[in-house]
XYZ file of C-alpha atoms in Angstrom:
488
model
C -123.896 7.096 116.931
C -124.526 9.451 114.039
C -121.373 11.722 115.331
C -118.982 8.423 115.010
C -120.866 7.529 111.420
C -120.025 11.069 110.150
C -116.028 10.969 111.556
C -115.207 7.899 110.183
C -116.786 8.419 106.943
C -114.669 12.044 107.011
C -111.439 9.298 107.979
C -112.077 7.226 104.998
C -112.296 10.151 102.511
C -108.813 11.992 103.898
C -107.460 8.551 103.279
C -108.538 8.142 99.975
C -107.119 11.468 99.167
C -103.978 11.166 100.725
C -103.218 7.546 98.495
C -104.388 9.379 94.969
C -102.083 11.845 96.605
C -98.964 9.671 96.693
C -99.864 7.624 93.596
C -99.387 11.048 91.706
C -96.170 11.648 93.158
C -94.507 8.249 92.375
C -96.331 8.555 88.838
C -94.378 11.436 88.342
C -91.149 9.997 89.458
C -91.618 7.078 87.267
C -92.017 9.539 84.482
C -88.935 11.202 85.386
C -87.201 7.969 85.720
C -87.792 6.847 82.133
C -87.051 10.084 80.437
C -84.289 9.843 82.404
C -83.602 6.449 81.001
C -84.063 7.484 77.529
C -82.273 9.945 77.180
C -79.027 8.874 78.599
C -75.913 7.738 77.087
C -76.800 4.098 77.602
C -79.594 4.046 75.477
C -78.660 6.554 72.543
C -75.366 5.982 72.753
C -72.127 8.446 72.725
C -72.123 11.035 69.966
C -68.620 9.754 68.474
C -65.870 11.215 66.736
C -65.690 10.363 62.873
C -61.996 9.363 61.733
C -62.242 9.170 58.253
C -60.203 8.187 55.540
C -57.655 11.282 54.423
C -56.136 11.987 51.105
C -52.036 11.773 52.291
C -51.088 12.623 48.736
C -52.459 14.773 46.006
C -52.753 11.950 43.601
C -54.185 10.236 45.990
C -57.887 8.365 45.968
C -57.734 4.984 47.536
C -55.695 3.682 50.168
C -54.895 0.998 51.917
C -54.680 -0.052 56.138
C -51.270 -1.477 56.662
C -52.113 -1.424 60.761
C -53.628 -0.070 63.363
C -50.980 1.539 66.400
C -54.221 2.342 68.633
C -56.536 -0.476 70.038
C -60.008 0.334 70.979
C -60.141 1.855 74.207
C -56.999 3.395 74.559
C -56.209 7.217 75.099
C -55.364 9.381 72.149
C -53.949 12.671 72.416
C -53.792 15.223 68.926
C -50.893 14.422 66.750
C -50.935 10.585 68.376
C -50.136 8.001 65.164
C -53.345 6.173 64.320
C -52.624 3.840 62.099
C -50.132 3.091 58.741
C -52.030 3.685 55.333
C -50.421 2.899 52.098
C -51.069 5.498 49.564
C -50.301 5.742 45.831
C -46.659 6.289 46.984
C -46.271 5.612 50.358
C -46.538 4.079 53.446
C -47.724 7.118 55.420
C -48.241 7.281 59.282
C -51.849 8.946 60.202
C -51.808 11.070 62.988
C -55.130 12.189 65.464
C -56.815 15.690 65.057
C -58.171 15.601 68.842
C -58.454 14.172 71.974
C -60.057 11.566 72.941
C -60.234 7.474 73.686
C -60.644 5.464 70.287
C -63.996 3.922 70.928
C -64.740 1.524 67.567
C -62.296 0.124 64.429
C -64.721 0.058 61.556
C -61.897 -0.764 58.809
C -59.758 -3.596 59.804
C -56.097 -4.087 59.160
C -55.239 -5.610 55.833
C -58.542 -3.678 54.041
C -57.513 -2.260 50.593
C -58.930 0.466 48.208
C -60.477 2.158 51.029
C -61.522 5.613 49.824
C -61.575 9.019 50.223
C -63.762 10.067 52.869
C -64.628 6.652 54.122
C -65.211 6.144 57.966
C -62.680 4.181 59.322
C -62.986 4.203 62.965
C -65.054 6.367 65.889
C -63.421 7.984 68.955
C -65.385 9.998 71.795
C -64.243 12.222 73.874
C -61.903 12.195 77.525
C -64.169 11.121 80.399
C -67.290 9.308 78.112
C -67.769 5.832 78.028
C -66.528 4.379 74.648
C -67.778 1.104 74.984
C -71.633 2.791 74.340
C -70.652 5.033 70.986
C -72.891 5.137 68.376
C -71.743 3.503 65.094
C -73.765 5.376 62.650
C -76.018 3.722 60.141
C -74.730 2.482 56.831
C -75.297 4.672 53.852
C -78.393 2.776 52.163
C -78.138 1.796 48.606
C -78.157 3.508 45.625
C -81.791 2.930 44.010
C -80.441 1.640 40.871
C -79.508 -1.305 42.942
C -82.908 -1.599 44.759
C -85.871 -1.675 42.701
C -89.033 -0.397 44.298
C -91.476 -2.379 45.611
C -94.246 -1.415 43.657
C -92.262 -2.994 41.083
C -91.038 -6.054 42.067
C -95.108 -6.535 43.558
C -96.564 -5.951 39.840
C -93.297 -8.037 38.144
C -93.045 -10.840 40.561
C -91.115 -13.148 37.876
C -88.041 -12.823 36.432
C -87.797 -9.952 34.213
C -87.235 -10.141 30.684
C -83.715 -9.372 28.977
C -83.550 -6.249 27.080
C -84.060 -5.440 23.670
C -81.071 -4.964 21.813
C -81.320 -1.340 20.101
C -82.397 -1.095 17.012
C -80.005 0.241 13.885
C -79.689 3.863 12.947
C -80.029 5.062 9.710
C -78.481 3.528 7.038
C -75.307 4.957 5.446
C -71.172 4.646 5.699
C -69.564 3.648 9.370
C -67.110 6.022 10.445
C -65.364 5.042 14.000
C -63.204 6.078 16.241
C -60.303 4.013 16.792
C -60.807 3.347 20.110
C -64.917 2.772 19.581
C -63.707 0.283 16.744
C -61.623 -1.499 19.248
C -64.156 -2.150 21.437
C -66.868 -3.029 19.459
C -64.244 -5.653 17.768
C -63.419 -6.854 21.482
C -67.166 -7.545 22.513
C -68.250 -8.951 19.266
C -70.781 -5.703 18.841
C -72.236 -4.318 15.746
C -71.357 -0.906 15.022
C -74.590 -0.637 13.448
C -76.399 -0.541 16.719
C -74.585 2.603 18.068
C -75.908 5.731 18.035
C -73.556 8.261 16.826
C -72.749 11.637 18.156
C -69.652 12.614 16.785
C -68.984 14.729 13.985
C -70.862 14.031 10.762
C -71.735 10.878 11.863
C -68.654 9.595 13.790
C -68.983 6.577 16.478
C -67.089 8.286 19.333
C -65.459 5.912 22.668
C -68.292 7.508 24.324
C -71.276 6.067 21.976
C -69.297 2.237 21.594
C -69.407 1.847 25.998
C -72.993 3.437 25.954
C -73.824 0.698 23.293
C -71.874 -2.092 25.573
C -73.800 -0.776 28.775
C -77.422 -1.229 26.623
C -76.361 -4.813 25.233
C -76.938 -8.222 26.950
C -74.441 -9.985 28.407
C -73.628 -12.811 25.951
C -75.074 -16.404 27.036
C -71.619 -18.246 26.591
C -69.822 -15.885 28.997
C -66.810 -18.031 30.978
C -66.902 -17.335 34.423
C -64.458 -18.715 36.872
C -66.056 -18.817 40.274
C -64.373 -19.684 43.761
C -65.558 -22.537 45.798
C -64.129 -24.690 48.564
C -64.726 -27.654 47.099
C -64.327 -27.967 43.641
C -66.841 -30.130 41.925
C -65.339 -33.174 40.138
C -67.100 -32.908 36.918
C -65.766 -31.287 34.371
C -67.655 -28.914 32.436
C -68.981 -29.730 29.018
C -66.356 -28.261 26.028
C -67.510 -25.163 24.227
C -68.270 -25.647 20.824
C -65.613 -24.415 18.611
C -66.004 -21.300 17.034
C -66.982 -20.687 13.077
C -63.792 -20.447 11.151
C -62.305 -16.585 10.651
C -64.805 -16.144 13.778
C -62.989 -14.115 16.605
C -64.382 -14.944 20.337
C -66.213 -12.064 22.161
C -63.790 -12.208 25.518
C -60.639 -14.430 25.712
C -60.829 -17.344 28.126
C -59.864 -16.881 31.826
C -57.410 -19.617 32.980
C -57.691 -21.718 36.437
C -55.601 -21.281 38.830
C -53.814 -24.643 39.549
C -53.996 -25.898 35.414
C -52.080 -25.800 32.847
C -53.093 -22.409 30.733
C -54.747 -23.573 27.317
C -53.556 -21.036 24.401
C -54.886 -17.596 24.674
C -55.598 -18.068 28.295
C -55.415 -15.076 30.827
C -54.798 -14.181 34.347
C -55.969 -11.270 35.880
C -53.289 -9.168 37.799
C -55.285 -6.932 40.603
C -53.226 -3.460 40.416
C -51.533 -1.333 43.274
C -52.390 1.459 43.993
C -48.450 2.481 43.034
C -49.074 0.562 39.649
C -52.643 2.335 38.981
C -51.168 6.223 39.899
C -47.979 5.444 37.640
C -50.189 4.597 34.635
C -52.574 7.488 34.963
C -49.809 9.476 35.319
C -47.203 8.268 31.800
C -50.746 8.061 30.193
C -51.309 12.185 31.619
C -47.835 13.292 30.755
C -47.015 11.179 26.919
C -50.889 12.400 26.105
C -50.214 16.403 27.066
C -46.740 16.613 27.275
C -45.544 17.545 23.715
C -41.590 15.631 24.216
C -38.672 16.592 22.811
C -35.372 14.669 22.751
C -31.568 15.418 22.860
C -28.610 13.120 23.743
C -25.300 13.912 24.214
C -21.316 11.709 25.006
C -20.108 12.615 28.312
C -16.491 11.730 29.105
C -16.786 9.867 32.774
C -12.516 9.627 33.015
C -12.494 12.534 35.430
C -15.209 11.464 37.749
C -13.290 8.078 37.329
C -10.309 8.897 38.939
C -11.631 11.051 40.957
C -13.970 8.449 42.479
C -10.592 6.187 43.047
C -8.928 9.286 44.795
C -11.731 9.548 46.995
C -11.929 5.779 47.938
C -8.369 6.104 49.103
C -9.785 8.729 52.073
C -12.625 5.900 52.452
C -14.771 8.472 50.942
C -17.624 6.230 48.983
C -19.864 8.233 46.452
C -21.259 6.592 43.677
C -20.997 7.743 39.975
C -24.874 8.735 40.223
C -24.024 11.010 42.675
C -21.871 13.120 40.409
C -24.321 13.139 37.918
C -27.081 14.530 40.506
C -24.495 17.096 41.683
C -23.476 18.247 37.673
C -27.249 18.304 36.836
C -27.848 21.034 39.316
C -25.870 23.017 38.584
C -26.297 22.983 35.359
C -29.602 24.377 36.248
C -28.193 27.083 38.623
C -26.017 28.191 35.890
C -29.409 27.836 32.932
C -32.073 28.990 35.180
C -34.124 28.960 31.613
C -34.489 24.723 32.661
C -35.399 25.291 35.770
C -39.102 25.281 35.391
C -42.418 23.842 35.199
C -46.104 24.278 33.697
C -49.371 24.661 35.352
C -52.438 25.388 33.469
C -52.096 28.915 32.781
C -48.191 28.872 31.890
C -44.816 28.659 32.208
C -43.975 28.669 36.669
C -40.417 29.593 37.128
C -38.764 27.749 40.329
C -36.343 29.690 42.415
C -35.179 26.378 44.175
C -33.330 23.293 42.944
C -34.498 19.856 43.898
C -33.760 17.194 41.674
C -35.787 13.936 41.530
C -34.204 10.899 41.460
C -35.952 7.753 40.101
C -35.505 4.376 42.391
C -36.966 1.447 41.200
C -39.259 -0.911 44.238
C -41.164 -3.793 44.153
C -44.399 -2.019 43.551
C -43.185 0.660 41.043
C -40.780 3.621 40.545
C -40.749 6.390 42.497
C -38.718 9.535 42.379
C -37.519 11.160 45.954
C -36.023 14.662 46.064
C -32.649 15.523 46.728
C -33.380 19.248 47.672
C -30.883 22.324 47.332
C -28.872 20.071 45.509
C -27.073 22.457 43.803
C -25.613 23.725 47.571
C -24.251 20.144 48.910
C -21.212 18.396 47.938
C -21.314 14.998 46.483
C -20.685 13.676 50.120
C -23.943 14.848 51.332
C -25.748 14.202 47.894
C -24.626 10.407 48.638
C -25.742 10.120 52.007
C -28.857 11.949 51.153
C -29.604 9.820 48.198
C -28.946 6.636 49.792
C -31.057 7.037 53.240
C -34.372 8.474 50.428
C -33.389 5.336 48.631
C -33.656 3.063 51.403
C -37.071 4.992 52.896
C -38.279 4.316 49.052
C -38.024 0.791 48.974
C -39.524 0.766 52.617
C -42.316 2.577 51.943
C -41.622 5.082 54.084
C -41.228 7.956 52.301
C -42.738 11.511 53.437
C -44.860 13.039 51.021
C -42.791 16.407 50.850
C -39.848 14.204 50.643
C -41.149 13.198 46.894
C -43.226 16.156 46.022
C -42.112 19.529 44.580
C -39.182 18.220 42.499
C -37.947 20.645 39.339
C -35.784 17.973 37.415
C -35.681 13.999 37.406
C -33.413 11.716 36.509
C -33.325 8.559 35.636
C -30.315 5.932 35.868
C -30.282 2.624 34.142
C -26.922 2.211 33.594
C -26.433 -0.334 36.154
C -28.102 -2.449 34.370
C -25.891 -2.066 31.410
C -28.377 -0.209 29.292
C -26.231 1.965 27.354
C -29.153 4.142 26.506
C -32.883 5.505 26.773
C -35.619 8.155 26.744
C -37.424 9.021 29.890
C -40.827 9.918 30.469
C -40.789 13.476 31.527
C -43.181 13.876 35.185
C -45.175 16.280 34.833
C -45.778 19.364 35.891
C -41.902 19.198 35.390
C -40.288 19.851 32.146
C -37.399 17.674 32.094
C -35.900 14.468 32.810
C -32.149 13.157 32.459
C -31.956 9.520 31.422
C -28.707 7.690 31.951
C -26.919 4.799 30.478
C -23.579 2.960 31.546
C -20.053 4.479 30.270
C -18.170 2.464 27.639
C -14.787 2.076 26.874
C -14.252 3.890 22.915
C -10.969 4.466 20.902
C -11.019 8.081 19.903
C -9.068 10.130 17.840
C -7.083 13.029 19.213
C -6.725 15.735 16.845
C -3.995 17.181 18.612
C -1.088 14.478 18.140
C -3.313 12.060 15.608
C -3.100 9.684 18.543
C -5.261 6.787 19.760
C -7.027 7.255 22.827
C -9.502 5.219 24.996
C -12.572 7.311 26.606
C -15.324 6.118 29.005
C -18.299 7.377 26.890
C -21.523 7.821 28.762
C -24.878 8.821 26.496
C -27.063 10.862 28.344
C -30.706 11.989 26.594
C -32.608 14.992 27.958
C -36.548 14.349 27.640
C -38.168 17.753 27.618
C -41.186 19.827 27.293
C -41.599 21.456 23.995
C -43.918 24.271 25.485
C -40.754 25.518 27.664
C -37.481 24.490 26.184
C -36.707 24.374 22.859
C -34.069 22.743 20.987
C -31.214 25.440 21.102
C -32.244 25.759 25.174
C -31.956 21.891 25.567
C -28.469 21.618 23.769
C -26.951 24.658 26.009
C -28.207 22.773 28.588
C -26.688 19.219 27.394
C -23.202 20.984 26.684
C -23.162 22.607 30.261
C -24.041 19.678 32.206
C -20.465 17.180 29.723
C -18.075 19.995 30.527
C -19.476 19.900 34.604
C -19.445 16.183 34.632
C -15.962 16.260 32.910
C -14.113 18.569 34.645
C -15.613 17.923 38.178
C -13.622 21.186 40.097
C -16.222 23.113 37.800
C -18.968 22.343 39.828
C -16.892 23.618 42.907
C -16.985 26.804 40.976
C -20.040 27.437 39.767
């Protein structure tokens, strides 16, 4: 009896060590199951690829998605197109830098001033699954748009406008003219600027500091969107003191009449925006100099009419490109351009010609001009033409150009100074010809001409006036004797 006591109690104790036993081994498996778990893709996601917003021009700091040639999910091999972004000049195909499956579209078609740098879309790589990628976090907010907590616990209620600043010293205003302008525009006292020009002067700088410190002003009009627009009218603004002047001119609503002195705000292109910065860079640094000069356009004329007969089409324009080049071959002095520490001399010849679009001007090249005929000048000129109005232009095929010019005389302008584009030092702007009586000193005869003014813009810092008028007189006796240019 006691042997049977003492096996089964030795039984019972094998089996309780056999089932802590097993219990161990599944609680490690378990373990292993969730780190497992936790650690795969599923959970943390797929590290992705960042496709980020490039600069496809060197002006360039916004852009804009025209559309998207991927969809999410599909295969992308290097050097695939992406997507169309419209630059400052452009409409400009993005291609892939690697391999992969495009996984996520952060920045949808249609989505403008998108800028440098942004993250526009995740791809992962051949073989991962793209429908688990990790969309990083969004940056968080700068703190000047988040106050702290500790704040907004101690200063639960609405905080208190700011003190206007108090006056400086007393004593004579001096002001810039562009700080007096807009101090005058916001109705500000140039009293309550701080000066830190010279002896006293309120620079731009101190008048926008002073606008930045100031409340807004009570009466502000505001025009804000809504679906349904209420049908009460709003109360009319008292009128202002006589010889007052308003703080901000009135914004007018779309769908009514304008009221005098109404406004309506434009939003600008990105074309529109580069193209100011850039007359502002180049009338602001650019120190221009101006020549014009009759050029007799008989010879091209007839020559024109000769070539129509051989259904040969080239366009007056296209002579003009062709005698401007060479001009240059034969004056290498023009054929420059200025950087910041001097004079760059160019040992190619690609000449800039200005085409007016619906969102601005822009200038393709005609390159090597000076080696084509007119022929290919015309065919070249009218296919960059086209790609300009498009927006399809390459950006080498309108950057690096030595000389511009600029036609108007289409229009029947008969004459105009250009805006030189800089880091070039000339541009060539053209009016339409014009029938003139002349006298010829030869036989004290009567003759009829087809006068064309022409007026060189150029750079003061590299051509001066004897320079510009070799040039001027080269480029009449190329455009007036055309077999010149076959010469030269």
């Amino acid at each position: 009896m006691a042997a049977s006591l003492r096996l089964g109690r030795q039984g019972m104790l094998f089996g309780l060590r056999l089932s802590n036993f097993n219990n161990l081994r599944s609680t490690h498996q378990w373990q292993d199951q969730v780190r497992h778990f936790f650690q795969s893709p599923w959970v943390l996601g797929v590290s992705p690829l960042k496709v980020q917003m490039p600069a496809l021009s060197p002006t360039m700091e916004e852009g804009n998605i025209v559309k998207w040639l991927k969809k999410e999910g599909e295969a992308v091999a290097a050097g695939d197109a992406l997507c169309e972004i419209e630059t400052d000049k452009a409409v400009v195909t993005m291609e892939s830098n690697d391999d992969g499956v495009l996984a996520k579209i952060l920045i949808d078609e249609g989505s403008r001033n998108v800028r440098l740098g942004t993250l526009i879309a995740l791809m992962v790589e051949e073989g991962q699954d793209w429908k688990q990628v990790e969309i990083p976090s969004p940056d968080a907010a700068p703190p000047s748009e988040a106050p702290p907590a500790t704040e907004a616990a101690a200063a639960p209620s609405a905080p208190s406008p700011p003190s206007p600043p108090k006056p400086v010293t007393p004593g004579p205003l001096r002001l810039s003219p562009a700080a007096r302008h807009i101090l005058d525009t916001h109705g500000l006292d140039p009293k309550l600027a701080t000066p830190t020009g010279p002896r006293g002067l309120i620079t731009k700088e101190d008048a926008l500091n002073l606008l930045k410190t100031s409340p807004a002003p009570k009466a502000m009009p505001s025009v804000v969107a809504s679906s349904q627009p209420s049908p009460i009218s709003a109360p009319a603004a008292s009128p202002p003191p006589p010889g007052s002047r308003p703080n901000i001119p009135p914004v007018s609503v779309p769908g009514k009449p304008g009221a005098p002195g109404t406004f309506t705000e434009v939003p600008a292109s990105n074309v529109r925006r580069v193209i100011a910065q850039r007359l502002t860079q180049s009338k602001t640094t650019i120190p221009h100099s101006y020549a014009s000069i009759d050029c007799d356009m008989a010879a091209v004329i007839q020559l024109r009419k000769d070539l129509a007969k051989e259904q040969i089409k080239v366009s007056v324009n296209d002579f003009i490109i062709k005698a401007a080049a060479v001009t240059l071959k034969e004056i290498p002095e023009m054929n420059v351009t200025w950087s910041g520490d001097g004079p760059h001399a160019l040992d190619s010849i690609h000449i800039s010609v200005a085409v007016a679009t619906d969102k601005g001007v822009i200038a393709p090249i005609i390159k090597d001009a000076a080696n084509k005929g007119v022929k290919e000048i015309s065919s070249n000129a009218k296919a960059l033409a086209q790609k300009a109005r498009d927006g399809k232009l390459l950006p080498e095929e309108y950057q690096g150009g030595s000389f511009s010019i600029s036609n108007l005389g289409m229009f029947g302008i008969s004459g105009f100074s250009g805006v030189i584009n800089p880091p070039q030092a000339c541009i060539l702007a053209v009016g339409t010809s014009r029938p003139e009586l002349q006298l010829c000193e030869d036989d004290q005869t009567l003759h009829t001409k087809q006068l064309m003014t022409v007026t060189l813009s150029s750079d003061g810092r590299l051509v001066d006036d004897e320079l510009a008028s070799r040039f001027l007189d080269k480029f009449r006796a190329n455009l007036e004797q055309p077999q010149r240019m076959a010469l030269a």
